[in-house]
CSV table of C-alpha atoms in Angstrom, one decimal:
chain,number,residue,atom,x,y,z
J,1,UNK,CA,79.6,92.2,-34.5
J,2,UNK,CA,76.2,92.5,-35.9
J,3,UNK,CA,74.4,96.1,-35.8
J,4,UNK,CA,70.9,96.2,-33.8
J,5,UNK,CA,69.0,99.4,-34.1
J,6,UNK,CA,67.3,99.5,-30.6
J,7,UNK,CA,65.5,103.0,-31.5
J,8,UNK,CA,63.9,101.0,-34.3
J,9,UNK,CA,63.2,98.0,-32.2
J,10,UNK,CA,61.4,100.3,-29.5
J,11,UNK,CA,60.0,102.4,-32.4
J,12,UNK,CA,61.1,105.7,-30.9
J,13,UNK,CA,62.9,108.5,-32.5
J,14,UNK,CA,66.8,108.7,-31.8
J,15,UNK,CA,66.4,112.1,-29.8
J,16,UNK,CA,63.6,110.5,-27.5
J,17,UNK,CA,63.8,111.4,-23.9
J,18,UNK,CA,64.2,108.8,-21.0
J,19,UNK,CA,60.5,109.1,-20.2
J,20,UNK,CA,59.2,108.4,-23.7
J,21,UNK,CA,61.7,105.3,-23.9
J,22,UNK,CA,60.1,104.1,-20.7
J,23,UNK,CA,56.5,104.5,-21.6
J,24,UNK,CA,57.2,102.9,-25.1
J,25,UNK,CA,59.0,100.0,-23.3
J,26,UNK,CA,56.0,99.4,-20.8
J,27,UNK,CA,53.5,99.5,-23.5
J,28,UNK,CA,55.2,96.9,-25.4
J,29,UNK,CA,56.3,94.8,-22.4
J,30,UNK,CA,52.7,94.4,-21.5
J,31,UNK,CA,52.0,93.2,-25.0
J,32,UNK,CA,54.7,90.8,-25.4
J,33,UNK,CA,56.1,89.8,-22.0
J,34,UNK,CA,56.1,86.0,-22.1
J,35,UNK,CA,54.5,85.5,-18.9
J,36,UNK,CA,51.6,87.6,-20.1
J,37,UNK,CA,51.4,87.2,-24.0
J,38,UNK,CA,50.2,84.1,-25.8
J,39,UNK,CA,52.1,85.3,-28.9
J,40,UNK,CA,54.4,82.2,-30.0
J,41,UNK,CA,56.8,84.9,-31.0
J,42,UNK,CA,56.0,87.1,-28.0
J,43,UNK,CA,59.3,85.9,-26.2
J,44,UNK,CA,61.8,86.5,-28.9
J,45,UNK,CA,60.3,89.8,-29.6
J,46,UNK,CA,60.3,90.7,-25.9
J,47,UNK,CA,63.9,89.6,-25.7
J,48,UNK,CA,64.6,92.3,-28.2
J,49,UNK,CA,62.7,95.1,-26.5
J,50,UNK,CA,64.3,94.2,-23.1
J,51,UNK,CA,67.8,94.5,-24.7
J,52,UNK,CA,66.8,97.6,-26.2
J,53,UNK,CA,65.6,99.3,-23.1
J,54,UNK,CA,68.5,97.9,-21.0
J,55,UNK,CA,70.8,99.8,-22.9
J,56,UNK,CA,68.6,103.1,-23.6
J,57,UNK,CA,67.3,103.5,-20.2
J,58,UNK,CA,70.9,104.1,-19.0
J,59,UNK,CA,72.2,107.3,-19.9
J,60,UNK,CA,75.9,105.9,-19.9
J,61,UNK,CA,75.1,102.7,-22.0
J,62,UNK,CA,72.8,105.1,-24.2
J,63,UNK,CA,75.8,107.5,-25.0
J,64,UNK,CA,78.1,104.5,-25.7
J,65,UNK,CA,75.6,103.0,-28.0
J,66,UNK,CA,75.1,106.1,-29.8
J,67,UNK,CA,78.8,106.4,-30.3
J,68,UNK,CA,78.6,103.1,-32.5
J,69,UNK,CA,77.0,105.2,-35.2
J,70,UNK,CA,73.8,104.3,-37.0
J,71,UNK,CA,74.1,101.3,-39.3
J,72,UNK,CA,71.6,98.9,-41.0
J,73,UNK,CA,70.2,96.3,-38.6
J,74,UNK,CA,71.9,93.1,-39.0
J,75,UNK,CA,74.8,95.2,-40.7
J,76,UNK,CA,78.5,93.9,-39.7
J,77,UNK,CA,80.3,96.8,-38.1
J,78,UNK,CA,83.3,97.7,-36.0
J,79,UNK,CA,83.1,100.4,-33.4
J,80,UNK,CA,85.2,103.6,-33.5
J,81,UNK,CA,88.9,102.8,-32.8
J,82,UNK,CA,88.9,104.3,-29.4
J,83,UNK,CA,85.4,103.0,-28.4
J,84,UNK,CA,86.7,100.3,-26.0
J,85,UNK,CA,89.1,102.7,-24.3
J,86,UNK,CA,86.4,105.3,-23.8
J,87,UNK,CA,83.4,103.3,-22.4
J,88,UNK,CA,85.0,99.8,-21.2
J,89,UNK,CA,87.4,99.0,-18.4
J,90,UNK,CA,89.1,96.4,-20.5
J,91,UNK,CA,90.2,95.5,-24.0
J,92,UNK,CA,87.2,94.3,-26.0
J,93,UNK,CA,87.2,91.8,-28.7
J,94,UNK,CA,84.5,92.6,-31.1
J,95,UNK,CA,84.6,89.9,-33.4
J,96,UNK,CA,82.8,86.9,-31.5
J,97,UNK,CA,80.3,89.1,-29.6
J,98,UNK,CA,76.8,89.9,-29.6
J,99,UNK,CA,75.9,93.6,-28.9
J,100,UNK,CA,73.6,92.6,-26.0
J,101,UNK,CA,76.7,91.0,-24.3
J,102,UNK,CA,78.9,93.9,-25.0
J,103,UNK,CA,76.6,96.3,-23.1
J,104,UNK,CA,75.9,93.9,-20.1
J,105,UNK,CA,79.7,93.9,-19.9
J,106,UNK,CA,79.9,97.8,-19.5
J,107,UNK,CA,78.1,98.1,-16.3
J,108,UNK,CA,76.3,95.8,-14.0
J,109,UNK,CA,75.4,92.3,-14.9
J,110,UNK,CA,71.7,92.4,-15.2
J,111,UNK,CA,68.9,90.6,-13.1
J,112,UNK,CA,70.6,87.3,-13.1
J,113,UNK,CA,73.2,88.7,-10.6
J,114,UNK,CA,70.8,88.5,-8.0
J,115,UNK,CA,71.2,89.3,-4.3
J,116,UNK,CA,74.2,87.0,-3.9
J,117,UNK,CA,76.5,89.0,-6.5
J,118,UNK,CA,79.3,91.3,-5.1
J,119,UNK,CA,83.0,91.6,-4.7
J,120,UNK,CA,84.6,89.7,-2.0
J,121,UNK,CA,88.6,90.1,-1.8
J,122,UNK,CA,88.6,92.1,-5.0
J,123,UNK,CA,87.1,89.2,-6.9
J,124,UNK,CA,83.8,89.7,-8.5
J,125,UNK,CA,81.5,86.9,-7.1
J,126,UNK,CA,78.4,86.1,-9.2
J,127,UNK,CA,76.2,83.0,-9.4
J,128,UNK,CA,75.8,81.3,-12.8
J,129,UNK,CA,72.9,82.1,-15.0
J,130,UNK,CA,69.8,79.7,-15.1
J,131,UNK,CA,69.0,78.2,-18.5
J,132,UNK,CA,65.6,77.1,-19.7
J,133,UNK,CA,64.9,74.6,-22.4
J,134,UNK,CA,62.1,72.4,-23.8
J,135,UNK,CA,62.6,68.6,-23.8
J,136,UNK,CA,60.3,66.8,-26.3
J,137,UNK,CA,59.5,63.4,-25.2
J,138,UNK,CA,57.1,60.5,-25.8
J,139,UNK,CA,54.4,59.3,-23.6
J,140,UNK,CA,56.5,55.8,-23.2
J,141,UNK,CA,59.6,58.0,-22.1
J,142,UNK,CA,57.5,59.7,-19.6
J,143,UNK,CA,56.2,56.4,-18.5
J,144,UNK,CA,59.6,54.6,-18.1
J,145,UNK,CA,62.0,57.6,-17.9
J,146,UNK,CA,64.3,58.9,-20.4
J,147,UNK,CA,67.7,60.3,-20.9
J,148,UNK,CA,67.8,63.3,-23.5
J,149,UNK,CA,70.7,65.1,-25.0
J,150,UNK,CA,70.3,68.9,-25.1
J,151,UNK,CA,72.2,71.4,-27.0
J,152,UNK,CA,72.2,75.1,-26.1
J,153,UNK,CA,74.0,78.2,-26.8
J,154,UNK,CA,74.4,80.0,-23.9
J,155,UNK,CA,75.8,83.2,-22.7
J,156,UNK,CA,78.7,82.7,-20.2
J,157,UNK,CA,81.2,85.3,-18.5
J,158,UNK,CA,84.8,84.3,-18.6
J,159,UNK,CA,87.4,85.0,-15.8
J,160,UNK,CA,87.5,88.9,-16.8
J,161,UNK,CA,83.8,89.2,-16.4
J,162,UNK,CA,83.3,89.4,-20.3
J,163,UNK,CA,80.3,87.6,-22.1
J,164,UNK,CA,80.8,85.0,-24.6
J,165,UNK,CA,78.3,82.6,-26.4
J,166,UNK,CA,79.3,79.1,-25.9
J,167,UNK,CA,78.0,75.9,-27.2
J,168,UNK,CA,77.1,73.5,-24.2
J,169,UNK,CA,75.5,70.0,-24.6
J,170,UNK,CA,73.8,68.1,-21.6
J,171,UNK,CA,72.8,64.7,-21.2
J,172,UNK,CA,70.0,65.0,-18.8
J,173,UNK,CA,68.0,61.9,-17.1
J,174,UNK,CA,64.4,62.7,-16.9
J,175,UNK,CA,62.9,60.3,-14.2
J,176,UNK,CA,59.6,58.5,-14.1
J,177,UNK,CA,57.1,61.0,-13.3
J,178,UNK,CA,57.0,63.4,-16.3
J,179,UNK,CA,53.8,64.8,-17.7
J,180,UNK,CA,53.0,67.6,-20.0
J,181,UNK,CA,54.0,71.1,-19.1
J,182,UNK,CA,56.0,69.9,-16.0
J,183,UNK,CA,59.2,71.5,-15.1
J,184,UNK,CA,62.4,69.7,-14.1
J,185,UNK,CA,65.2,71.4,-12.3
J,186,UNK,CA,68.7,70.3,-12.9
J,187,UNK,CA,70.8,71.7,-9.9
J,188,UNK,CA,74.0,73.5,-11.0
J,189,UNK,CA,73.6,72.7,-14.6
J,190,UNK,CA,73.3,76.1,-15.8
J,191,UNK,CA,75.8,78.8,-16.4
J,192,UNK,CA,79.0,78.7,-14.5
J,193,UNK,CA,79.2,81.0,-11.4
J,194,UNK,CA,82.6,83.3,-11.2
J,195,UNK,CA,84.6,84.2,-8.4
J,196,UNK,CA,83.4,81.3,-6.3
J,197,UNK,CA,79.8,82.0,-6.9
J,198,UNK,CA,77.4,79.0,-7.4
J,199,UNK,CA,76.6,77.6,-10.7
J,200,UNK,CA,73.1,78.0,-12.0
J,201,UNK,CA,70.3,75.6,-12.6
J,202,UNK,CA,68.8,74.2,-15.9
J,203,UNK,CA,65.2,74.1,-16.3
J,204,UNK,CA,63.7,71.7,-18.5
J,205,UNK,CA,60.3,72.2,-19.8
J,206,UNK,CA,58.7,68.9,-20.5
J,207,UNK,CA,56.6,68.7,-23.8
J,208,UNK,CA,54.9,65.2,-24.7
J,209,UNK,CA,54.5,64.3,-28.2
J,210,UNK,CA,50.9,63.9,-28.9
J,211,UNK,CA,49.9,60.2,-28.8
J,212,UNK,CA,47.7,58.4,-31.2
J,213,UNK,CA,45.5,56.8,-28.5
J,214,UNK,CA,45.9,58.6,-25.2
J,215,UNK,CA,45.3,62.3,-24.2
J,216,UNK,CA,46.9,63.6,-21.1
J,217,UNK,CA,45.7,65.6,-18.0
J,218,UNK,CA,48.4,65.8,-15.4
J,219,UNK,CA,49.1,62.2,-14.6
J,220,UNK,CA,45.9,60.7,-15.8
J,221,UNK,CA,45.3,59.4,-19.2
J,222,UNK,CA,41.9,59.6,-21.3
J,223,UNK,CA,41.3,57.1,-24.0
J,224,UNK,CA,38.3,56.7,-26.5
J,225,UNK,CA,36.5,53.5,-26.0
J,226,UNK,CA,34.4,52.6,-28.9
J,227,UNK,CA,31.5,50.2,-28.1
J,228,UNK,CA,28.8,48.7,-30.3
J,229,UNK,CA,25.3,49.5,-29.1
J,230,UNK,CA,24.6,45.9,-28.0
J,231,UNK,CA,27.7,45.9,-25.9
J,232,UNK,CA,26.7,49.0,-24.2
J,233,UNK,CA,23.2,47.6,-23.6
J,234,UNK,CA,24.1,44.2,-22.5
J,235,UNK,CA,27.6,44.7,-20.9
J,236,UNK,CA,30.7,43.1,-22.3
J,237,UNK,CA,34.3,42.5,-21.4
J,238,UNK,CA,36.7,44.4,-23.9
J,239,UNK,CA,40.3,44.5,-24.2
J,240,UNK,CA,41.6,47.8,-23.6
J,241,UNK,CA,45.4,49.0,-24.3
J,242,UNK,CA,47.4,50.6,-21.5
J,243,UNK,CA,50.9,51.9,-21.3
J,244,UNK,CA,52.2,48.6,-19.6
J,245,UNK,CA,50.0,46.2,-22.0
J,246,UNK,CA,46.4,45.3,-22.7
J,247,UNK,CA,44.0,44.6,-19.8
J,248,UNK,CA,40.4,43.4,-19.8
J,249,UNK,CA,37.7,45.9,-18.8
J,250,UNK,CA,34.4,45.0,-17.7
J,251,UNK,CA,31.5,47.4,-19.3
J,252,UNK,CA,28.4,47.3,-17.3
J,253,UNK,CA,25.1,46.6,-18.7
J,254,UNK,CA,23.3,50.0,-19.6
J,255,UNK,CA,26.5,52.1,-20.2
J,256,UNK,CA,26.0,55.3,-22.0
J,257,UNK,CA,27.9,57.2,-24.4
J,258,UNK,CA,30.4,59.8,-22.5
J,259,UNK,CA,30.4,57.6,-19.5
J,260,UNK,CA,34.1,57.2,-17.9
J,261,UNK,CA,35.2,54.1,-16.9
J,262,UNK,CA,38.3,54.3,-14.6
J,263,UNK,CA,41.2,51.9,-14.7
J,264,UNK,CA,42.8,52.8,-11.3
J,265,UNK,CA,46.8,53.4,-11.5
J,266,UNK,CA,47.1,52.7,-15.4
J,267,UNK,CA,48.2,56.2,-15.8
J,268,UNK,CA,51.5,57.9,-15.9
J,269,UNK,CA,53.7,57.1,-12.9
J,270,UNK,CA,53.9,60.2,-10.5
J,271,UNK,CA,57.2,61.5,-9.1
J,272,UNK,CA,58.1,59.8,-6.0
J,273,UNK,CA,55.3,57.1,-5.8
J,274,UNK,CA,51.9,56.3,-7.2
J,275,UNK,CA,50.4,56.4,-10.6
J,276,UNK,CA,47.6,58.5,-12.2
J,277,UNK,CA,44.3,56.9,-13.5
J,278,UNK,CA,43.5,55.7,-17.2
J,279,UNK,CA,39.9,56.9,-18.2
J,280,UNK,CA,38.1,55.0,-21.0
J,281,UNK,CA,35.4,57.3,-22.4
J,282,UNK,CA,32.6,55.2,-24.0
J,283,UNK,CA,31.7,56.0,-27.5
J,284,UNK,CA,28.9,54.1,-29.1
J,285,UNK,CA,29.5,53.6,-32.6
J,286,UNK,CA,27.0,52.4,-35.0
J,287,UNK,CA,27.8,50.3,-38.2
J,288,UNK,CA,27.4,52.8,-41.1
J,289,UNK,CA,26.6,49.9,-43.5
J,290,UNK,CA,24.4,47.2,-42.4
J,291,UNK,CA,24.0,43.7,-43.9
J,292,UNK,CA,20.5,42.4,-44.6
J,293,UNK,CA,20.6,40.3,-41.3
J,294,UNK,CA,21.8,43.4,-39.2
J,295,UNK,CA,19.1,45.5,-40.7
J,296,UNK,CA,16.3,42.9,-39.9
J,297,UNK,CA,17.5,42.8,-36.4
J,298,UNK,CA,17.8,46.5,-35.8
J,299,UNK,CA,14.1,46.6,-37.3
J,300,UNK,CA,13.0,44.0,-35.1
J,301,UNK,CA,14.5,45.7,-32.0
J,302,UNK,CA,12.9,49.1,-33.1
J,303,UNK,CA,9.3,47.4,-33.5
J,304,UNK,CA,9.6,45.6,-30.3
J,305,UNK,CA,11.2,48.1,-27.9
J,306,UNK,CA,9.3,50.8,-25.9
J,307,UNK,CA,12.7,52.8,-25.1
J,308,UNK,CA,12.4,56.3,-25.8
J,309,UNK,CA,15.5,58.4,-25.1
J,310,UNK,CA,13.8,61.9,-25.6
J,311,UNK,CA,10.9,61.0,-23.2
J,312,UNK,CA,12.2,64.2,-21.0
J,313,UNK,CA,11.7,66.5,-23.9
J,314,UNK,CA,8.0,66.5,-23.5
J,315,UNK,CA,7.9,66.4,-20.0
J,316,UNK,CA,10.2,69.4,-19.6
J,317,UNK,CA,8.2,71.5,-22.1
J,318,UNK,CA,5.1,70.8,-20.1
J,319,UNK,CA,6.7,71.6,-16.7
J,320,UNK,CA,8.1,74.9,-18.3
J,321,UNK,CA,4.7,75.8,-19.6
A,1,UNK,CA,81.6,68.8,-25.7
A,2,UNK,CA,81.6,67.1,-22.5
A,3,UNK,CA,78.6,65.4,-21.6
A,4,UNK,CA,77.5,65.9,-18.0
A,5,UNK,CA,75.1,63.9,-15.9
A,6,UNK,CA,72.8,65.9,-13.8
A,7,UNK,CA,70.7,65.8,-10.7
A,8,UNK,CA,67.1,66.5,-11.1
A,9,UNK,CA,64.1,67.7,-9.3
A,10,UNK,CA,60.6,68.1,-10.2
A,11,UNK,CA,58.9,71.4,-9.6
A,12,UNK,CA,55.3,70.3,-9.0
A,13,UNK,CA,52.8,69.7,-6.2
A,14,UNK,CA,54.5,66.3,-5.5
A,15,UNK,CA,57.5,68.0,-4.0
A,16,UNK,CA,58.3,70.6,-1.3
A,17,UNK,CA,60.6,73.7,-1.1
A,18,UNK,CA,61.8,75.1,2.1
A,19,UNK,CA,61.8,79.0,2.2
A,20,UNK,CA,65.5,79.2,2.0
A,21,UNK,CA,65.4,77.4,-1.2
A,22,UNK,CA,62.5,79.5,-2.5
A,23,UNK,CA,64.6,82.6,-1.6
A,24,UNK,CA,67.5,81.1,-3.8
A,25,UNK,CA,65.3,79.9,-6.6
A,26,UNK,CA,63.3,83.0,-7.2
A,27,UNK,CA,65.9,85.9,-6.3
A,28,UNK,CA,63.2,87.4,-3.7
A,29,UNK,CA,64.3,87.9,-0.3
A,30,UNK,CA,62.5,86.0,2.6
A,31,UNK,CA,61.0,89.3,4.0
A,32,UNK,CA,59.5,90.0,0.4
A,33,UNK,CA,58.1,86.3,0.5
A,34,UNK,CA,56.8,86.7,4.0
A,35,UNK,CA,55.2,90.0,2.8
A,36,UNK,CA,53.5,88.0,0.0
A,37,UNK,CA,52.2,85.5,2.6
A,38,UNK,CA,50.9,88.3,4.6
A,39,UNK,CA,48.9,89.5,1.6
A,40,UNK,CA,47.3,86.3,1.0
A,41,UNK,CA,49.2,85.7,-2.3
A,42,UNK,CA,51.2,83.1,-1.3
A,43,UNK,CA,50.5,80.3,1.3
A,44,UNK,CA,53.0,77.8,2.8
A,45,UNK,CA,52.0,74.4,3.3
A,46,UNK,CA,51.6,74.7,7.1
A,47,UNK,CA,51.8,78.3,8.5
A,48,UNK,CA,52.1,76.9,12.1
A,49,UNK,CA,55.5,75.4,11.2
A,50,UNK,CA,58.5,77.3,12.3
A,51,UNK,CA,60.3,76.7,8.9
A,52,UNK,CA,58.0,77.2,6.2
A,53,UNK,CA,57.7,75.0,3.3
A,54,UNK,CA,56.1,75.5,0.0
A,55,UNK,CA,54.6,73.3,-2.8
A,56,UNK,CA,57.2,72.8,-5.5
A,57,UNK,CA,55.0,74.5,-8.2
A,58,UNK,CA,54.9,77.7,-6.2
A,59,UNK,CA,58.7,78.0,-7.6
A,60,UNK,CA,57.6,78.5,-11.0
A,61,UNK,CA,54.8,81.0,-10.0
A,62,UNK,CA,57.1,83.1,-8.0
A,63,UNK,CA,59.6,83.1,-10.7
A,64,UNK,CA,57.2,84.3,-13.3
A,65,UNK,CA,56.2,87.1,-10.6
A,66,UNK,CA,59.7,88.2,-10.1
A,67,UNK,CA,60.4,88.2,-13.8
A,68,UNK,CA,57.2,90.6,-14.2
A,69,UNK,CA,58.3,92.7,-11.2
A,70,UNK,CA,61.7,93.4,-12.7
A,71,UNK,CA,60.4,93.7,-16.5
A,72,UNK,CA,57.4,95.9,-15.6
A,73,UNK,CA,59.0,97.7,-12.5
A,74,UNK,CA,55.8,96.6,-10.1
A,75,UNK,CA,55.4,97.7,-6.7
A,76,UNK,CA,54.8,95.1,-3.8
A,77,UNK,CA,50.9,95.5,-4.0
A,78,UNK,CA,51.1,94.8,-7.9
A,79,UNK,CA,53.2,91.9,-7.3
A,80,UNK,CA,50.8,90.4,-4.9
A,81,UNK,CA,47.9,91.0,-7.3
A,82,UNK,CA,50.0,89.5,-10.3
A,83,UNK,CA,50.9,86.4,-8.1
A,84,UNK,CA,47.3,85.9,-7.4
A,85,UNK,CA,46.2,86.2,-11.0
A,86,UNK,CA,49.2,84.2,-12.3
A,87,UNK,CA,47.9,81.3,-9.8
A,88,UNK,CA,44.5,81.7,-11.2
A,89,UNK,CA,45.5,81.4,-14.9
A,90,UNK,CA,47.2,78.4,-14.2
A,91,UNK,CA,44.4,76.8,-12.3
A,92,UNK,CA,42.1,77.6,-15.3
A,93,UNK,CA,44.6,76.3,-17.8
A,94,UNK,CA,44.8,73.2,-16.0
A,95,UNK,CA,41.1,72.8,-15.9
A,96,UNK,CA,40.8,73.6,-19.5
A,97,UNK,CA,43.6,71.0,-20.3
A,98,UNK,CA,41.6,68.5,-18.3
A,99,UNK,CA,38.4,69.1,-20.1
A,100,UNK,CA,40.2,69.0,-23.5
A,101,UNK,CA,41.6,65.6,-22.6
A,102,UNK,CA,38.2,64.4,-22.1
A,103,UNK,CA,36.6,65.4,-25.3
A,104,UNK,CA,36.3,62.4,-27.8
A,105,UNK,CA,38.2,62.7,-30.9
A,106,UNK,CA,36.4,61.7,-34.2
A,107,UNK,CA,36.3,58.2,-34.9
A,108,UNK,CA,38.5,57.0,-38.0
């Protein structure tokens, strides 16, 4: 078993009183709580802080922790010979166990026990833990649906109420309807319940790989549509790629840069029924290198046109004055 | 390792969740959820219905609020305020995501 210095994690002295520990925990929790913090390392940091606090706030657990002695963080160690008998109600095996699991097993079962936990006919009834994992999929997989294989190392209680880390592998079907940031609940695929308690759920956080062409917002897709100045001015029919193959899009005459052309129901499928839309955002692109002929034609246009895209500058300045 | 095939359910505005299911998924009691509705921090799809149902995305918001309540030891008022702010943050993040998706990329 590897030692963790809970006092060092919280940044308190070993003789700090409970109020000081609580105050420090709250300050750190405000900073690192994953539902508040945007720090990518915040979640791991908060887990450490919460684990340390769960043990140090409880006088019984803190006394048991202190009896383990002081070691270097990460150092392999064995508790004193009579430690298990003194603080536990069962024979502990210290080899294949995490310090957090050891203390979780000492008293209570933490918040995951929930309102449904309890003893019935002498058997401890407790629902299984919920698990959460991120599933990275492509836009194409989101569009068609996909089956992903997920590997998790999770804590599970055995029949004697002891926690162990176990490897679990899931094959999960992600149906059509996925999009970035969406959450999928897989009922009953979390931790096993004990004593007849229901199994927990598995939550998949969907993360879409960035696509070279499309940007995603909900179930809508956005695509940059480069047009030549003459296509924008005169109108054109252009080929646009969609998730299910190319389509022809009519660009009306007088189209301007930034205009959104909507292709209805060409976005991602929504859960249940329907699809999002695909928006082609017009960009007017000019050739950076001109042939002599192109230069002559542009010059002729410049000489013959009365179009002034900055006419409103003067009007607005006059109006303001 | 045994591979298991799982049932699935999207937690978003496209699905609905009964109050009994929300109790089970969030770990909050029905009385606590009703208190949050009274505070205006949570809204059922139709308050007139005998059996309240909620939009599926409410599950995630309430789960986050419960984590904050348990980890930061919040009282009912603070929890209601937290819930309101979480919803507001999620709405703003969705708006930012939508605006970002509309920003053109530099041409190659």
